[in-house]
Amino acid sequence: MFKRTNSNISKNIGRNVSNVYYDVTNFFFERDLPDDDITDEDGNIIEKGLRKMGVSKENRKQPIVQMGLFLDDNGIPISIEMFPGNTLDHLTLRTAMKNTVNDLDLNRFILVSDRGVYSGTNICHVINNGNGYIVSKSIKKSTGSDRQWIVEQDGYTEESPDFKYKSKIAEVTVTDEDGKKKKIKQKVVVYWSRKFYERERGENRNFIEFIDKLRSNPNGFRVTAAQSRSIRKYIRKEMLNKNTGEIVDSQELLSMIDDEKLNEFKKLMGYYQIVSSELDMSAKEIIEKYHGLTRIEDQFREMKSTLEARPIYVRTSEHIKAHLIICFISLTMLRVLQLKAQKSISANADNDTYWSYGMSGNTITNILYDWKADMFSGDYYRMIHSDVDELKKISFCF
């Protein structure tokens, strides 16, 4: 199905795959219990259950199914792949590529994805298939020397007081799908953004205030189990009451805090790291291409809100897949209509304009809901709509 869809879009609309965006989301079910795995007499898993408890993007406590989505540079979907709800994001990429995009005869593309799918094995798979990558990487999981390089201010290009960036070429050792180690060169780009910094400070405000209060008055309050868990990685050892889970002596806790780790945590606020196979691409261009990943997040929102893709009410694996494919087709049609709407606004509009202006998915679906047709003899049709002005907004698409 994806081959036929891709062929028709390439022929009639135009498929731009210079950059291919990939991300994972999940959809919940209105039930409490997950599916059981199917096993043989020896207890070996023959088939994994699909509806599983996992990390819900919407913080739901019901079973979910994971879905990976590939999107082209025009924002038109390329393919989807579904996975059991407890599948980690980084374990979805290679399977999704093998089952879909690797068989579509696409020209070389740059895969753009977030740190959830970053792994050496995934990078090897992308490169071995003749493609490139731009993927974010967790700073916390980087080496100590890399983190030190990030906070050192030498080499940064400061565009404004709110944004700066720098880059380097690094050689890293990764493990491919066959377990063989290989060395590859990649471009490492880091940037600091005041907007990102303020967001991180906001997310960690309670934790930072807690540490400050503990320093100013260590005997003034008891440390709860929840608070002790939040600072677990910043203390040298723990002394917990076995019955309550509380730290026995907050005064002693203060002496156990690893100031070096805590200070590094604060210093790294606002920094973001991206790695890329494109050694000759400028750092600024790599950052801009990575930020295009917000496009796929927009399409997930369209699926879940405008297209009402969740909750999912069907039960069998075949029916769940059919439901997601119908959502995929609907999203593709919606994006084609939006693309035509954008082009009608300005024939010279750049790619970013296509994502910033024009019709929302909700506007298009509302117009279509109220659009009716009468058939006359001779294969003539009369289009009926309660609001002619609204109808004109979308009539150019047909």
mmCIF file of C-alpha atoms in Angstrom:
data_model
loop_
_atom_site.group_PDB
_atom_site.id
_atom_site.type_symbol
_atom_site.label_atom_id
_atom_site.label_comp_id
_atom_site.label_asym_id
_atom_site.label_seq_id
_atom_site.Cartn_x
_atom_site.Cartn_y
_atom_site.Cartn_z
ATOM 1 C CA MET A 1 0.000 0.000 0.000
ATOM 2 C CA PHE A 2 2.784 2.425 0.893
ATOM 3 C CA LYS A 3 4.454 1.794 -2.482
ATOM 4 C CA ARG A 4 1.295 2.738 -4.366
ATOM 5 C CA THR A 5 0.690 5.794 -2.176
ATOM 6 C CA ASN A 6 4.273 6.939 -2.627
ATOM 7 C CA SER A 7 4.119 6.406 -6.406
ATOM 8 C CA ASN A 8 0.912 8.435 -6.778
ATOM 9 C CA ILE A 9 2.130 11.275 -4.579
ATOM 10 C CA SER A 10 5.488 11.396 -6.380
ATOM 11 C CA LYS A 11 3.729 11.527 -9.753
ATOM 12 C CA ASN A 12 0.823 13.871 -9.002
ATOM 13 C CA ILE A 13 1.892 16.013 -6.038
ATOM 14 C CA GLY A 14 5.660 15.788 -5.815
ATOM 15 C CA ARG A 15 7.530 13.913 -3.111
ATOM 16 C CA ASN A 16 10.406 15.806 -1.473
ATOM 17 C CA VAL A 17 12.557 13.356 0.487
ATOM 18 C CA SER A 18 15.722 15.380 0.930
ATOM 19 C CA ASN A 19 14.837 15.201 4.629
ATOM 20 C CA VAL A 20 12.721 12.419 6.124
ATOM 21 C CA TYR A 21 11.347 12.955 9.615
ATOM 22 C CA TYR A 22 10.687 10.065 11.981
ATOM 23 C CA ASP A 23 9.039 10.026 15.374
ATOM 24 C CA VAL A 24 7.001 7.707 17.568
ATOM 25 C CA THR A 25 3.705 8.288 19.318
ATOM 26 C CA ASN A 26 1.108 6.041 20.923
ATOM 27 C CA PHE A 27 -2.648 5.622 21.099
ATOM 28 C CA PHE A 28 -4.589 4.375 24.091
ATOM 29 C CA PHE A 29 -7.451 1.882 24.414
ATOM 30 C CA GLU A 30 -10.513 2.105 26.631
ATOM 31 C CA ARG A 31 -9.595 -0.956 28.692
ATOM 32 C CA ASP A 32 -7.662 -1.661 31.870
ATOM 33 C CA LEU A 33 -5.751 -4.859 31.130
ATOM 34 C CA PRO A 34 -2.993 -5.366 28.529
ATOM 35 C CA ASP A 35 -2.929 -8.202 25.999
ATOM 36 C CA ASP A 36 -1.207 -11.430 26.967
ATOM 37 C CA ASP A 37 1.650 -12.770 24.872
ATOM 38 C CA ILE A 38 0.998 -15.987 22.950
ATOM 39 C CA THR A 39 3.459 -18.679 24.071
ATOM 40 C CA ASP A 40 4.224 -22.285 23.176
ATOM 41 C CA GLU A 41 4.251 -25.250 25.572
ATOM 42 C CA ASP A 42 7.752 -24.336 26.758
ATOM 43 C CA GLY A 43 6.782 -20.762 27.560
ATOM 44 C CA ASN A 44 8.572 -19.246 24.563
ATOM 45 C CA ILE A 45 6.843 -16.183 23.115
ATOM 46 C CA ILE A 46 5.345 -16.927 19.690
ATOM 47 C CA GLU A 47 3.570 -13.595 19.273
ATOM 48 C CA LYS A 48 3.695 -10.532 21.486
ATOM 49 C CA GLY A 49 0.478 -8.921 22.589
ATOM 50 C CA LEU A 50 -0.098 -5.543 20.943
ATOM 51 C CA ARG A 51 -2.019 -3.596 23.579
ATOM 52 C CA LYS A 52 0.570 -3.217 26.322
ATOM 53 C CA MET A 53 1.248 -0.931 29.271
ATOM 54 C CA GLY A 54 3.967 1.538 28.293
ATOM 55 C CA VAL A 55 5.114 5.138 28.550
ATOM 56 C CA SER A 56 2.022 6.990 27.360
ATOM 57 C CA LYS A 57 2.607 10.345 25.645
ATOM 58 C CA GLU A 58 -0.627 11.508 27.284
ATOM 59 C CA ASN A 59 0.164 10.044 30.731
ATOM 60 C CA ARG A 60 -2.651 7.524 30.416
ATOM 61 C CA LYS A 61 -2.835 4.448 32.611
ATOM 62 C CA GLN A 62 -4.492 2.292 29.957
ATOM 63 C CA PRO A 63 -2.789 -0.074 27.471
ATOM 64 C CA ILE A 64 -1.317 1.600 24.381
ATOM 65 C CA VAL A 65 -0.003 0.750 20.931
ATOM 66 C CA GLN A 66 3.134 2.420 19.555
ATOM 67 C CA MET A 67 3.204 3.901 16.042
ATOM 68 C CA GLY A 68 6.224 5.154 14.104
ATOM 69 C CA LEU A 69 5.582 7.725 11.368
ATOM 70 C CA PHE A 70 7.809 8.809 8.470
ATOM 71 C CA LEU A 71 7.139 12.241 6.976
ATOM 72 C CA ASP A 72 8.668 13.878 3.888
ATOM 73 C CA ASP A 73 9.971 17.442 3.629
ATOM 74 C CA ASN A 74 6.569 18.679 2.431
ATOM 75 C CA GLY A 75 4.955 17.276 5.554
ATOM 76 C CA ILE A 76 3.205 14.490 3.644
ATOM 77 C CA PRO A 77 3.254 11.079 5.376
ATOM 78 C CA ILE A 78 5.381 8.358 3.779
ATOM 79 C CA SER A 79 4.589 5.306 5.889
ATOM 80 C CA ILE A 80 3.725 4.035 9.361
ATOM 81 C CA GLU A 81 4.593 0.963 11.417
ATOM 82 C CA MET A 82 2.945 -0.247 14.616
ATOM 83 C CA PHE A 83 4.538 -1.892 17.655
ATOM 84 C CA PRO A 84 3.443 -3.295 21.033
ATOM 85 C CA GLY A 85 2.841 -0.520 23.538
ATOM 86 C CA ASN A 86 5.847 -1.426 25.700
ATOM 87 C CA THR A 87 8.352 -1.121 22.820
ATOM 88 C CA LEU A 88 11.043 1.489 23.479
ATOM 89 C CA ASP A 89 11.320 4.222 20.851
ATOM 90 C CA HIS A 90 14.882 3.382 19.815
ATOM 91 C CA LEU A 91 13.861 -0.228 19.086
ATOM 92 C CA THR A 92 11.288 0.856 16.490
ATOM 93 C CA LEU A 93 13.433 2.639 13.888
ATOM 94 C CA ARG A 94 15.220 -0.249 12.151
ATOM 95 C CA THR A 95 12.084 -2.384 11.927
ATOM 96 C CA ALA A 96 10.073 0.551 10.611
ATOM 97 C CA MET A 97 12.710 1.301 7.975
ATOM 98 C CA LYS A 98 13.062 -2.338 6.909
ATOM 99 C CA ASN A 99 9.313 -2.829 6.557
ATOM 100 C CA THR A 100 8.566 0.433 4.747
ATOM 101 C CA VAL A 101 10.929 3.171 3.534
ATOM 102 C CA ASN A 102 13.818 0.868 2.601
ATOM 103 C CA ASP A 103 11.606 -0.695 -0.102
ATOM 104 C CA LEU A 104 10.262 2.543 -1.599
ATOM 105 C CA ASP A 105 13.257 3.294 -3.861
ATOM 106 C CA LEU A 106 13.659 6.756 -2.373
ATOM 107 C CA ASN A 107 16.672 8.846 -3.253
ATOM 108 C CA ARG A 108 19.273 9.399 -0.549
ATOM 109 C CA PHE A 109 17.681 11.223 2.361
ATOM 110 C CA ILE A 110 18.719 12.653 5.703
ATOM 111 C CA LEU A 111 16.798 11.037 8.544
ATOM 112 C CA VAL A 112 15.809 13.617 11.168
ATOM 113 C CA SER A 113 14.742 12.293 14.549
ATOM 114 C CA ASP A 114 14.990 12.992 18.271
ATOM 115 C CA ARG A 115 17.165 11.495 20.987
ATOM 116 C CA GLY A 116 14.605 8.798 21.776
ATOM 117 C CA VAL A 117 15.724 6.837 18.702
ATOM 118 C CA TYR A 118 19.451 7.586 18.977
ATOM 119 C CA SER A 119 21.691 4.522 19.168
ATOM 120 C CA GLY A 120 24.855 3.403 17.426
ATOM 121 C CA THR A 121 23.047 0.440 15.873
ATOM 122 C CA ASN A 122 20.335 2.687 14.413
ATOM 123 C CA ILE A 123 22.950 5.055 12.990
ATOM 124 C CA CYS A 124 24.764 2.128 11.346
ATOM 125 C CA HIS A 125 21.529 0.946 9.736
ATOM 126 C CA VAL A 126 20.810 4.391 8.314
ATOM 127 C CA ILE A 127 24.338 4.765 6.919
ATOM 128 C CA ASN A 128 24.496 1.210 5.526
ATOM 129 C CA ASN A 129 21.379 1.934 3.478
ATOM 130 C CA GLY A 130 23.089 4.929 1.863
ATOM 131 C CA ASN A 131 21.328 7.640 3.859
ATOM 132 C CA GLY A 132 22.384 10.310 6.360
ATOM 133 C CA TYR A 133 21.105 11.395 9.737
ATOM 134 C CA ILE A 134 20.519 14.399 11.969
ATOM 135 C CA VAL A 135 19.575 13.184 15.438
ATOM 136 C CA SER A 136 19.621 14.787 18.856
ATOM 137 C CA LYS A 137 21.642 13.081 21.569
ATOM 138 C CA SER A 138 21.258 13.231 25.331
ATOM 139 C CA ILE A 139 23.884 15.453 26.948
ATOM 140 C CA LYS A 140 23.497 13.628 30.259
ATOM 141 C CA LYS A 141 24.508 10.354 28.590
ATOM 142 C CA SER A 142 27.549 11.912 26.902
ATOM 143 C CA THR A 143 31.068 11.424 28.215
ATOM 144 C CA GLY A 144 32.519 13.743 30.859
ATOM 145 C CA SER A 145 34.933 15.248 28.329
ATOM 146 C CA ASP A 146 32.066 15.959 25.923
ATOM 147 C CA ARG A 147 30.063 17.656 28.667
ATOM 148 C CA GLN A 148 33.103 19.737 29.574
ATOM 149 C CA TRP A 149 33.499 20.781 25.918
ATOM 150 C CA ILE A 150 29.854 21.832 25.833
ATOM 151 C CA VAL A 151 30.094 24.223 28.786
ATOM 152 C CA GLU A 152 33.453 25.687 27.692
ATOM 153 C CA GLN A 153 32.646 28.989 26.004
ATOM 154 C CA ASP A 154 35.516 28.888 23.492
ATOM 155 C CA GLY A 155 34.351 28.405 19.917
ATOM 156 C CA TYR A 156 30.741 29.501 20.306
ATOM 157 C CA THR A 157 29.173 31.700 17.654
ATOM 158 C CA GLU A 158 26.838 34.103 19.446
ATOM 159 C CA GLU A 159 24.003 35.236 17.194
ATOM 160 C CA SER A 160 22.343 37.128 20.024
ATOM 161 C CA PRO A 161 22.272 37.148 23.839
ATOM 162 C CA ASP A 162 19.584 34.473 23.494
ATOM 163 C CA PHE A 163 21.276 31.990 21.147
ATOM 164 C CA LYS A 164 24.756 30.604 20.483
ATOM 165 C CA TYR A 165 26.203 27.452 18.927
ATOM 166 C CA LYS A 166 29.418 25.600 18.067
ATOM 167 C CA SER A 167 30.445 22.318 16.450
ATOM 168 C CA LYS A 168 33.248 19.816 15.976
ATOM 169 C CA ILE A 169 34.025 16.643 14.038
ATOM 170 C CA ALA A 170 34.341 13.594 16.274
ATOM 171 C CA GLU A 171 35.140 9.932 15.700
ATOM 172 C CA VAL A 172 32.960 7.493 17.610
ATOM 173 C CA THR A 173 32.823 3.722 17.909
ATOM 174 C CA VAL A 174 29.412 2.132 17.294
ATOM 175 C CA THR A 175 28.084 -1.420 17.095
ATOM 176 C CA ASP A 176 26.154 -2.543 14.007
ATOM 177 C CA GLU A 177 23.296 -5.056 13.796
ATOM 178 C CA ASP A 178 25.740 -7.967 13.504
ATOM 179 C CA GLY A 179 27.503 -6.979 16.720
ATOM 180 C CA LYS A 180 30.582 -5.688 14.891
ATOM 181 C CA LYS A 181 32.219 -2.503 16.128
ATOM 182 C CA LYS A 182 33.108 0.206 13.632
ATOM 183 C CA LYS A 183 34.387 3.754 13.786
ATOM 184 C CA ILE A 184 32.497 6.575 12.115
ATOM 185 C CA LYS A 185 32.990 10.314 11.920
ATOM 186 C CA GLN A 186 30.115 12.603 12.731
ATOM 187 C CA LYS A 187 29.509 16.282 13.262
ATOM 188 C CA VAL A 188 28.577 17.247 16.809
ATOM 189 C CA VAL A 189 26.581 20.465 17.135
ATOM 190 C CA VAL A 190 25.621 22.049 20.443
ATOM 191 C CA TYR A 191 23.637 25.206 21.024
ATOM 192 C CA TRP A 192 22.376 27.221 23.957
ATOM 193 C CA SER A 193 18.961 28.838 23.782
ATOM 194 C CA ARG A 194 17.522 31.185 26.397
ATOM 195 C CA LYS A 195 14.055 29.872 25.604
ATOM 196 C CA PHE A 196 15.207 26.303 26.252
ATOM 197 C CA TYR A 197 17.055 27.451 29.383
ATOM 198 C CA GLU A 198 13.957 29.128 30.837
ATOM 199 C CA ARG A 199 11.884 26.052 30.093
ATOM 200 C CA GLU A 200 14.363 23.751 31.844
ATOM 201 C CA ARG A 201 14.561 26.058 34.864
ATOM 202 C CA GLY A 202 10.776 26.062 35.048
ATOM 203 C CA GLU A 203 10.610 22.261 34.882
ATOM 204 C CA ASN A 204 13.218 21.936 37.661
ATOM 205 C CA ARG A 205 12.205 24.929 39.785
ATOM 206 C CA ASN A 206 10.795 22.851 42.649
ATOM 207 C CA PHE A 207 13.917 20.703 42.799
ATOM 208 C CA ILE A 208 16.276 23.721 42.787
ATOM 209 C CA GLU A 209 14.226 25.507 45.461
ATOM 210 C CA PHE A 210 14.255 22.344 47.575
ATOM 211 C CA ILE A 211 18.080 22.178 47.441
ATOM 212 C CA ASP A 212 18.359 25.881 48.325
ATOM 213 C CA LYS A 213 16.037 25.465 51.325
ATOM 214 C CA LEU A 214 17.968 22.415 52.464
ATOM 215 C CA ARG A 215 21.226 24.380 52.362
ATOM 216 C CA SER A 216 19.798 27.371 54.249
ATOM 217 C CA ASN A 217 18.012 25.367 56.958
ATOM 218 C CA PRO A 218 18.870 21.639 56.940
ATOM 219 C CA ASN A 219 17.120 21.034 60.277
ATOM 220 C CA GLY A 220 13.967 22.932 59.371
ATOM 221 C CA PHE A 221 12.074 20.116 57.677
ATOM 222 C CA ARG A 222 12.027 16.400 57.046
ATOM 223 C CA VAL A 223 12.891 15.077 53.610
ATOM 224 C CA THR A 224 10.124 12.931 52.119
ATOM 225 C CA ALA A 225 10.642 9.752 50.120
ATOM 226 C CA ALA A 226 9.646 11.571 46.930
ATOM 227 C CA GLN A 227 12.217 14.294 47.578
ATOM 228 C CA SER A 228 14.910 11.733 48.371
ATOM 229 C CA ARG A 229 14.256 10.018 45.037
ATOM 230 C CA SER A 230 14.589 13.308 43.150
ATOM 231 C CA ILE A 231 18.067 13.939 44.543
ATOM 232 C CA ARG A 232 19.240 10.316 44.511
ATOM 233 C CA LYS A 233 21.666 10.895 41.620
ATOM 234 C CA TYR A 234 23.179 13.947 43.306
ATOM 235 C CA ILE A 235 24.174 12.351 46.623
ATOM 236 C CA ARG A 236 27.168 10.190 47.402
ATOM 237 C CA LYS A 237 25.199 7.689 49.495
ATOM 238 C CA GLU A 238 21.766 7.371 51.067
ATOM 239 C CA MET A 239 20.513 6.806 54.581
ATOM 240 C CA LEU A 240 16.849 5.877 54.365
ATOM 241 C CA ASN A 241 14.431 4.871 57.083
ATOM 242 C CA LYS A 242 13.374 1.364 56.034
ATOM 243 C CA ASN A 243 9.830 1.854 57.316
ATOM 244 C CA THR A 244 9.026 5.326 55.957
ATOM 245 C CA GLY A 245 11.486 5.729 53.084
ATOM 246 C CA GLU A 246 12.566 9.090 54.510
ATOM 247 C CA ILE A 247 16.199 10.096 54.848
ATOM 248 C CA VAL A 248 17.080 9.736 58.511
ATOM 249 C CA ASP A 249 19.074 12.939 58.997
ATOM 250 C CA SER A 250 18.634 15.885 56.636
ATOM 251 C CA GLN A 251 21.745 17.492 58.154
ATOM 252 C CA GLU A 252 23.750 14.456 57.091
ATOM 253 C CA LEU A 253 22.031 14.497 53.707
ATOM 254 C CA LEU A 254 23.403 17.966 53.077
ATOM 255 C CA SER A 255 26.934 16.678 53.540
ATOM 256 C CA MET A 256 26.245 13.850 51.090
ATOM 257 C CA ILE A 257 25.192 16.056 48.173
ATOM 258 C CA ASP A 258 27.675 15.858 45.312
ATOM 259 C CA ASP A 259 28.154 19.562 44.550
ATOM 260 C CA GLU A 260 30.135 18.797 41.400
ATOM 261 C CA LYS A 261 27.243 16.851 39.822
ATOM 262 C CA LEU A 262 24.721 19.421 40.955
ATOM 263 C CA ASN A 263 26.712 22.351 39.562
ATOM 264 C CA GLU A 264 27.185 20.551 36.242
ATOM 265 C CA PHE A 265 23.437 19.948 36.077
ATOM 266 C CA LYS A 266 22.810 23.684 36.456
ATOM 267 C CA LYS A 267 25.555 24.652 33.982
ATOM 268 C CA LEU A 268 24.091 22.395 31.272
ATOM 269 C CA MET A 269 20.642 23.966 31.450
ATOM 270 C CA GLY A 270 19.658 25.452 28.103
ATOM 271 C CA TYR A 271 22.127 23.388 26.053
ATOM 272 C CA TYR A 272 21.067 20.973 23.330
ATOM 273 C CA GLN A 273 23.172 18.479 21.367
ATOM 274 C CA ILE A 274 22.720 17.201 17.807
ATOM 275 C CA VAL A 275 24.872 14.688 15.894
ATOM 276 C CA SER A 276 24.943 14.339 12.104
ATOM 277 C CA SER A 277 26.546 12.332 9.335
ATOM 278 C CA GLU A 278 26.696 15.496 7.202
ATOM 279 C CA LEU A 279 30.239 16.619 7.930
ATOM 280 C CA ASP A 280 30.214 19.436 5.351
ATOM 281 C CA MET A 281 26.866 20.889 6.392
ATOM 282 C CA SER A 282 27.078 24.050 8.485
ATOM 283 C CA ALA A 283 26.133 23.878 12.150
ATOM 284 C CA LYS A 284 23.356 26.421 11.623
ATOM 285 C CA GLU A 285 21.804 24.398 8.799
ATOM 286 C CA ILE A 286 21.896 21.223 10.892
ATOM 287 C CA ILE A 287 20.084 23.029 13.711
ATOM 288 C CA GLU A 288 17.467 24.405 11.310
ATOM 289 C CA LYS A 289 16.825 20.990 9.757
ATOM 290 C CA TYR A 290 16.492 19.413 13.181
ATOM 291 C CA HIS A 291 13.940 22.008 14.240
ATOM 292 C CA GLY A 292 11.817 20.849 11.307
ATOM 293 C CA LEU A 293 10.993 17.837 13.467
ATOM 294 C CA THR A 294 8.213 19.907 15.031
ATOM 295 C CA ARG A 295 6.332 19.248 11.781
ATOM 296 C CA ILE A 296 5.796 15.612 12.659
ATOM 297 C CA GLU A 297 4.602 16.578 16.140
ATOM 298 C CA ASP A 298 1.993 18.775 14.434
ATOM 299 C CA GLN A 299 0.787 15.781 12.424
ATOM 300 C CA PHE A 300 0.448 13.650 15.557
ATOM 301 C CA ARG A 301 -1.767 16.366 17.015
ATOM 302 C CA GLU A 302 -3.865 16.389 13.833
ATOM 303 C CA MET A 303 -4.321 12.612 14.056
ATOM 304 C CA LYS A 304 -5.318 12.650 17.713
ATOM 305 C CA SER A 305 -7.569 15.711 17.620
ATOM 306 C CA THR A 306 -8.901 16.520 14.142
ATOM 307 C CA LEU A 307 -8.986 12.908 12.941
ATOM 308 C CA GLU A 308 -9.934 11.491 16.364
ATOM 309 C CA ALA A 309 -7.519 8.576 16.057
ATOM 310 C CA ARG A 310 -7.758 7.768 19.759
ATOM 311 C CA PRO A 311 -9.009 6.116 21.822
ATOM 312 C CA ILE A 312 -8.939 2.957 19.700
ATOM 313 C CA TYR A 313 -11.986 0.732 20.162
ATOM 314 C CA VAL A 314 -11.083 -2.237 17.951
ATOM 315 C CA ARG A 315 -9.447 -5.306 19.459
ATOM 316 C CA THR A 316 -7.562 -7.609 17.069
ATOM 317 C CA SER A 317 -4.127 -6.871 15.642
ATOM 318 C CA GLU A 318 -5.524 -6.775 12.095
ATOM 319 C CA HIS A 319 -8.263 -4.314 13.024
ATOM 320 C CA ILE A 320 -5.866 -2.075 14.979
ATOM 321 C CA LYS A 321 -3.514 -1.949 11.990
ATOM 322 C CA ALA A 322 -6.451 -1.193 9.684
ATOM 323 C CA HIS A 323 -7.527 1.652 11.995
ATOM 324 C CA LEU A 324 -4.036 3.191 11.935
ATOM 325 C CA ILE A 325 -3.788 2.828 8.138
ATOM 326 C CA ILE A 326 -7.132 4.615 7.721
ATOM 327 C CA CYS A 327 -5.775 7.404 9.936
ATOM 328 C CA PHE A 328 -2.602 7.458 7.833
ATOM 329 C CA ILE A 329 -4.604 7.794 4.592
ATOM 330 C CA SER A 330 -6.785 10.518 6.114
ATOM 331 C CA LEU A 331 -3.740 12.435 7.333
ATOM 332 C CA THR A 332 -2.131 12.125 3.892
ATOM 333 C CA MET A 333 -5.243 13.523 2.182
ATOM 334 C CA LEU A 334 -5.424 16.328 4.735
ATOM 335 C CA ARG A 335 -1.781 17.273 4.166
ATOM 336 C CA VAL A 336 -2.239 17.264 0.381
ATOM 337 C CA LEU A 337 -5.184 19.659 0.735
ATOM 338 C CA GLN A 338 -3.188 21.877 3.088
ATOM 339 C CA LEU A 339 -0.258 21.889 0.670
ATOM 340 C CA LYS A 340 -2.518 22.974 -2.183
ATOM 341 C CA ALA A 341 -3.996 25.651 0.047
ATOM 342 C CA GLN A 342 -0.526 26.952 0.856
ATOM 343 C CA LYS A 343 0.473 27.049 -2.796
ATOM 344 C CA SER A 344 -2.691 28.939 -3.695
ATOM 345 C CA ILE A 345 -1.777 31.619 -1.155
ATOM 346 C CA SER A 346 1.605 32.238 -2.737
ATOM 347 C CA ALA A 347 3.239 30.381 -5.594
ATOM 348 C CA ASN A 348 6.602 31.614 -4.343
ATOM 349 C CA ALA A 349 6.115 30.702 -0.701
ATOM 350 C CA ASP A 350 9.094 28.923 0.817
ATOM 351 C CA ASN A 351 8.896 25.565 2.579
ATOM 352 C CA ASP A 352 8.545 27.067 6.042
ATOM 353 C CA THR A 353 5.558 29.121 4.888
ATOM 354 C CA TYR A 354 3.747 25.872 4.115
ATOM 355 C CA TRP A 355 3.855 25.064 7.794
ATOM 356 C CA SER A 356 3.013 28.516 9.120
ATOM 357 C CA TYR A 357 0.035 29.697 7.059
ATOM 358 C CA GLY A 358 -3.046 28.410 5.301
ATOM 359 C CA MET A 359 -5.837 26.182 6.478
ATOM 360 C CA SER A 360 -5.773 24.193 9.665
ATOM 361 C CA GLY A 361 -6.823 20.578 9.528
ATOM 362 C CA ASN A 362 -9.869 21.418 11.616
ATOM 363 C CA THR A 363 -10.981 24.093 9.125
ATOM 364 C CA ILE A 364 -10.706 21.699 6.183
ATOM 365 C CA THR A 365 -12.623 18.881 7.885
ATOM 366 C CA ASN A 366 -15.397 21.245 9.006
ATOM 367 C CA ILE A 367 -15.834 22.473 5.414
ATOM 368 C CA LEU A 368 -15.906 18.913 4.059
ATOM 369 C CA TYR A 369 -18.461 17.786 6.665
ATOM 370 C CA ASP A 370 -20.965 20.314 5.323
ATOM 371 C CA TRP A 371 -20.233 19.761 1.630
ATOM 372 C CA LYS A 372 -22.924 17.786 -0.229
ATOM 373 C CA ALA A 373 -23.533 16.936 -3.893
ATOM 374 C CA ASP A 374 -26.650 16.269 -5.996
ATOM 375 C CA MET A 375 -26.307 14.076 -9.098
ATOM 376 C CA PHE A 376 -28.227 14.973 -12.284
ATOM 377 C CA SER A 377 -28.624 13.138 -15.559
ATOM 378 C CA GLY A 378 -25.728 13.302 -17.958
ATOM 379 C CA ASP A 379 -23.174 12.891 -15.161
ATOM 380 C CA TYR A 380 -23.665 16.439 -13.924
ATOM 381 C CA TYR A 381 -23.341 17.292 -10.247
ATOM 382 C CA ARG A 382 -24.476 20.241 -8.174
ATOM 383 C CA MET A 383 -22.313 21.081 -5.172
ATOM 384 C CA ILE A 384 -24.261 22.257 -2.117
ATOM 385 C CA HIS A 385 -22.780 24.016 0.887
ATOM 386 C CA SER A 386 -24.419 26.146 3.554
ATOM 387 C CA ASP A 387 -21.616 28.724 3.407
ATOM 388 C CA VAL A 388 -20.452 29.549 -0.133
ATOM 389 C CA ASP A 389 -17.510 31.620 1.104
ATOM 390 C CA GLU A 390 -16.242 28.677 3.121
ATOM 391 C CA LEU A 391 -16.681 26.376 0.135
ATOM 392 C CA LYS A 392 -14.577 28.666 -2.042
ATOM 393 C CA LYS A 393 -11.674 28.253 0.355
ATOM 394 C CA ILE A 394 -11.306 24.609 -0.570
ATOM 395 C CA SER A 395 -12.827 24.357 -4.075
ATOM 396 C CA PHE A 396 -9.466 25.054 -5.745
ATOM 397 C CA CYS A 397 -8.189 21.707 -4.453
ATOM 398 C CA PHE A 398 -10.397 19.702 -6.811
#
